């Protein structure tokens, strides 16, 4: 009777997991499977011990330990892989870390060429802003960075309203390569991966959450460019 209880319990757990897996996001499902399979093998090992089949249970425990170790190693590798979104203009290349939301950029032209934005002082950034006034797209990218680094920067710096974040982004055609960089994806990504990357990025930069109108527009454009090929 005691053994039958464990067998029924294992069956109920399997049925519950199967129902959960059907509703789960594919990426999250892959992570759960990496840990649930060794857990189920361990449970089966316990059942076999109760049935008096110690040899088989030891084999199951060994396999479960190996799978669990592989799952942990893969999870560490996934966390260490840094996912980023990149937006490039004539004067700036901006990078957004998808995990932390941190932004940094590289100046591509002008007196600060080759400098990272994080290394520039606020005075230098104001000088760069003035220097880029003839390049509205670069100004919008720089202002998106300033809004994250120093939200109050506008209080002490007069900006031309025509150059602000409310301005429409440039309407130049975006290439697929640029779209992949903006969404932080590798070439050939699936439609599901494109939509997921777009969703994650919009949570970071949507104007309703204090983000950037310009970056949100570029992210939307990148999604449209890539979905047109599917």
XYZ file of C-alpha atoms in Angstrom:
230
model
C 0.000 0.000 0.000
C 2.873 2.356 0.864
C 4.556 1.638 -2.480
C 1.294 2.120 -4.361
C 0.991 5.582 -2.792
C 4.351 6.653 -4.274
C 3.463 5.246 -7.679
C 0.171 7.167 -7.724
C 1.962 10.308 -6.498
C 4.514 10.034 -9.306
C 1.699 9.627 -11.825
C -0.111 12.689 -10.537
C 3.105 14.743 -10.687
C 3.709 13.662 -14.274
C 0.133 14.574 -15.252
C 0.438 17.966 -13.571
C 3.760 18.712 -15.256
C 2.352 17.697 -18.645
C -0.568 20.114 -18.223
C 1.825 22.881 -17.164
C 4.188 22.303 -20.090
C 1.370 22.694 -22.639
C 0.736 26.285 -21.460
C 4.337 27.330 -20.906
C 6.473 29.637 -23.058
C 8.906 27.503 -25.156
C 12.047 29.143 -23.735
C 10.892 28.774 -20.145
C 9.782 25.232 -20.899
C 13.314 24.326 -22.004
C 14.711 25.589 -18.693
C 12.103 23.744 -16.644
C 12.713 20.509 -18.526
C 16.429 20.680 -17.800
C 15.670 20.521 -14.074
C 12.422 18.542 -13.985
C 13.808 15.486 -15.796
C 16.599 14.807 -13.245
C 14.069 15.471 -10.459
C 11.701 12.869 -11.901
C 14.553 10.400 -12.298
C 15.402 10.901 -8.620
C 11.792 10.263 -7.668
C 11.741 7.081 -9.744
C 14.960 6.029 -8.036
C 13.240 6.356 -4.657
C 10.320 4.260 -5.916
C 12.695 1.515 -7.119
C 14.419 1.503 -3.713
C 11.036 0.939 -2.079
C 10.440 -1.873 -4.560
C 13.733 -3.462 -3.548
C 15.538 -2.761 -6.844
C 18.521 -0.944 -5.433
C 20.760 -1.510 -8.465
C 18.334 0.175 -10.851
C 17.772 3.046 -8.439
C 21.512 3.736 -8.210
C 21.668 3.967 -12.001
C 18.781 6.442 -12.000
C 20.433 8.523 -9.261
C 23.666 8.666 -11.268
C 21.869 9.733 -14.440
C 19.878 12.349 -12.515
C 23.075 13.790 -10.997
C 24.723 14.016 -14.435
C 21.691 15.754 -15.996
C 21.404 18.156 -13.072
C 25.074 19.103 -13.373
C 24.677 19.715 -17.090
C 21.565 21.848 -16.461
C 23.434 24.021 -13.944
C 26.382 24.463 -16.300
C 24.083 25.451 -19.158
C 22.189 27.908 -16.961
C 25.458 29.588 -15.926
C 26.453 29.851 -19.580
C 23.084 31.388 -20.462
C 23.364 33.979 -17.707
C 26.906 34.896 -18.722
C 25.931 35.473 -22.349
C 25.327 39.205 -22.506
C 22.396 40.130 -24.718
C 22.447 43.633 -26.134
C 20.582 45.868 -28.537
C 22.552 48.261 -30.758
C 21.408 51.409 -32.534
C 23.818 53.162 -34.891
C 23.576 56.680 -36.279
C 26.030 58.836 -38.206
C 27.769 60.008 -35.017
C 26.892 57.459 -32.319
C 26.674 53.733 -31.731
C 24.441 53.067 -28.720
C 24.232 49.774 -26.837
C 21.441 48.717 -24.471
C 21.997 45.762 -22.124
C 18.783 43.746 -22.285
C 19.248 42.234 -18.827
C 20.243 45.263 -16.757
C 18.814 48.071 -18.904
C 22.161 49.909 -18.794
C 23.123 52.035 -21.787
C 26.493 53.073 -23.168
C 27.596 54.478 -26.480
C 30.603 55.104 -28.685
C 31.133 58.471 -30.349
C 31.891 57.916 -34.046
C 32.607 61.480 -35.169
C 33.513 64.916 -33.878
C 35.805 66.147 -31.125
C 34.965 63.158 -28.880
C 35.436 60.531 -31.605
C 36.405 57.162 -30.138
C 35.213 58.044 -26.621
C 32.596 56.059 -24.694
C 29.686 58.067 -23.338
C 30.124 56.545 -19.875
C 33.647 57.998 -19.788
C 32.515 61.549 -20.623
C 31.658 64.108 -17.980
C 28.283 65.833 -17.974
C 29.957 68.962 -19.333
C 31.432 66.956 -22.212
C 28.054 65.387 -22.923
C 26.432 68.824 -23.126
C 29.153 69.906 -25.554
C 28.537 66.790 -27.613
C 24.812 67.524 -27.649
C 25.468 71.015 -29.026
C 27.895 69.619 -31.589
C 25.326 67.115 -32.876
C 22.517 69.626 -33.432
C 22.862 69.209 -37.188
C 22.203 65.463 -36.845
C 18.714 65.068 -35.297
C 18.902 61.269 -35.248
C 22.140 61.281 -33.243
C 20.721 63.940 -30.913
C 17.724 61.735 -30.148
C 19.962 58.754 -29.347
C 22.167 60.918 -27.106
C 19.122 62.341 -25.306
C 17.832 58.808 -24.679
C 21.175 58.057 -23.012
C 21.109 61.300 -21.003
C 17.579 60.607 -19.785
C 18.793 57.327 -18.281
C 22.107 58.588 -16.914
C 21.006 62.016 -15.633
C 17.204 62.385 -15.719
C 17.403 66.026 -14.593
C 19.875 67.129 -17.274
C 17.237 69.184 -19.108
C 16.727 71.408 -16.067
C 20.148 72.986 -16.540
C 20.426 72.762 -20.293
C 18.298 74.574 -22.844
C 17.333 72.317 -25.761
C 15.740 73.152 -29.035
C 12.292 71.554 -28.949
C 12.675 70.539 -32.583
C 15.627 68.322 -31.599
C 13.942 66.651 -28.627
C 12.729 63.125 -28.148
C 9.341 64.009 -29.485
C 10.750 64.451 -32.970
C 10.020 61.732 -35.491
C 12.888 59.345 -36.181
C 14.625 59.340 -39.502
C 12.632 57.523 -42.179
C 15.646 56.016 -43.931
C 15.315 52.345 -44.837
C 16.648 49.943 -42.221
C 18.612 46.904 -43.364
C 18.030 43.411 -41.972
C 21.508 43.491 -40.426
C 20.660 46.699 -38.542
C 17.324 45.234 -37.456
C 19.009 42.144 -36.002
C 21.468 44.343 -34.080
C 18.692 46.515 -32.681
C 16.734 43.501 -31.449
C 19.882 41.766 -30.210
C 19.286 38.690 -32.393
C 21.418 36.496 -34.602
C 20.657 36.350 -38.324
C 17.956 33.826 -39.164
C 16.014 34.223 -35.908
C 12.512 32.760 -35.908
C 9.326 34.815 -35.839
C 8.768 33.815 -32.201
C 12.282 34.997 -31.268
C 11.724 38.307 -33.075
C 8.460 38.954 -31.257
C 9.941 37.972 -27.894
C 12.983 40.255 -28.373
C 10.686 43.109 -29.400
C 8.517 42.574 -26.325
C 11.524 42.551 -23.967
C 13.029 45.689 -25.479
C 9.780 47.635 -25.448
C 9.485 46.986 -21.714
C 12.855 48.720 -21.325
C 12.388 51.735 -23.578
C 8.644 52.326 -23.990
C 7.816 56.032 -23.533
C 5.001 55.187 -21.076
C 7.630 53.814 -18.661
C 10.006 56.758 -19.011
C 11.803 55.446 -22.058
C 12.614 56.958 -25.423
C 10.180 57.668 -28.254
C 13.027 57.437 -30.740
C 14.369 54.079 -29.514
C 10.856 52.646 -29.288
C 10.236 53.665 -32.907
C 13.503 52.061 -34.036
C 12.652 48.837 -32.215
C 9.215 48.744 -33.837
C 10.787 49.359 -37.232
C 13.315 46.564 -36.674
C 10.519 44.126 -35.835
C 8.554 45.112 -38.966
C 11.623 44.741 -41.188
C 12.343 41.207 -39.947
C 8.749 40.005 -39.887
C 8.284 40.979 -43.523
C 10.643 38.151 -44.525
C 8.575 35.504 -42.700
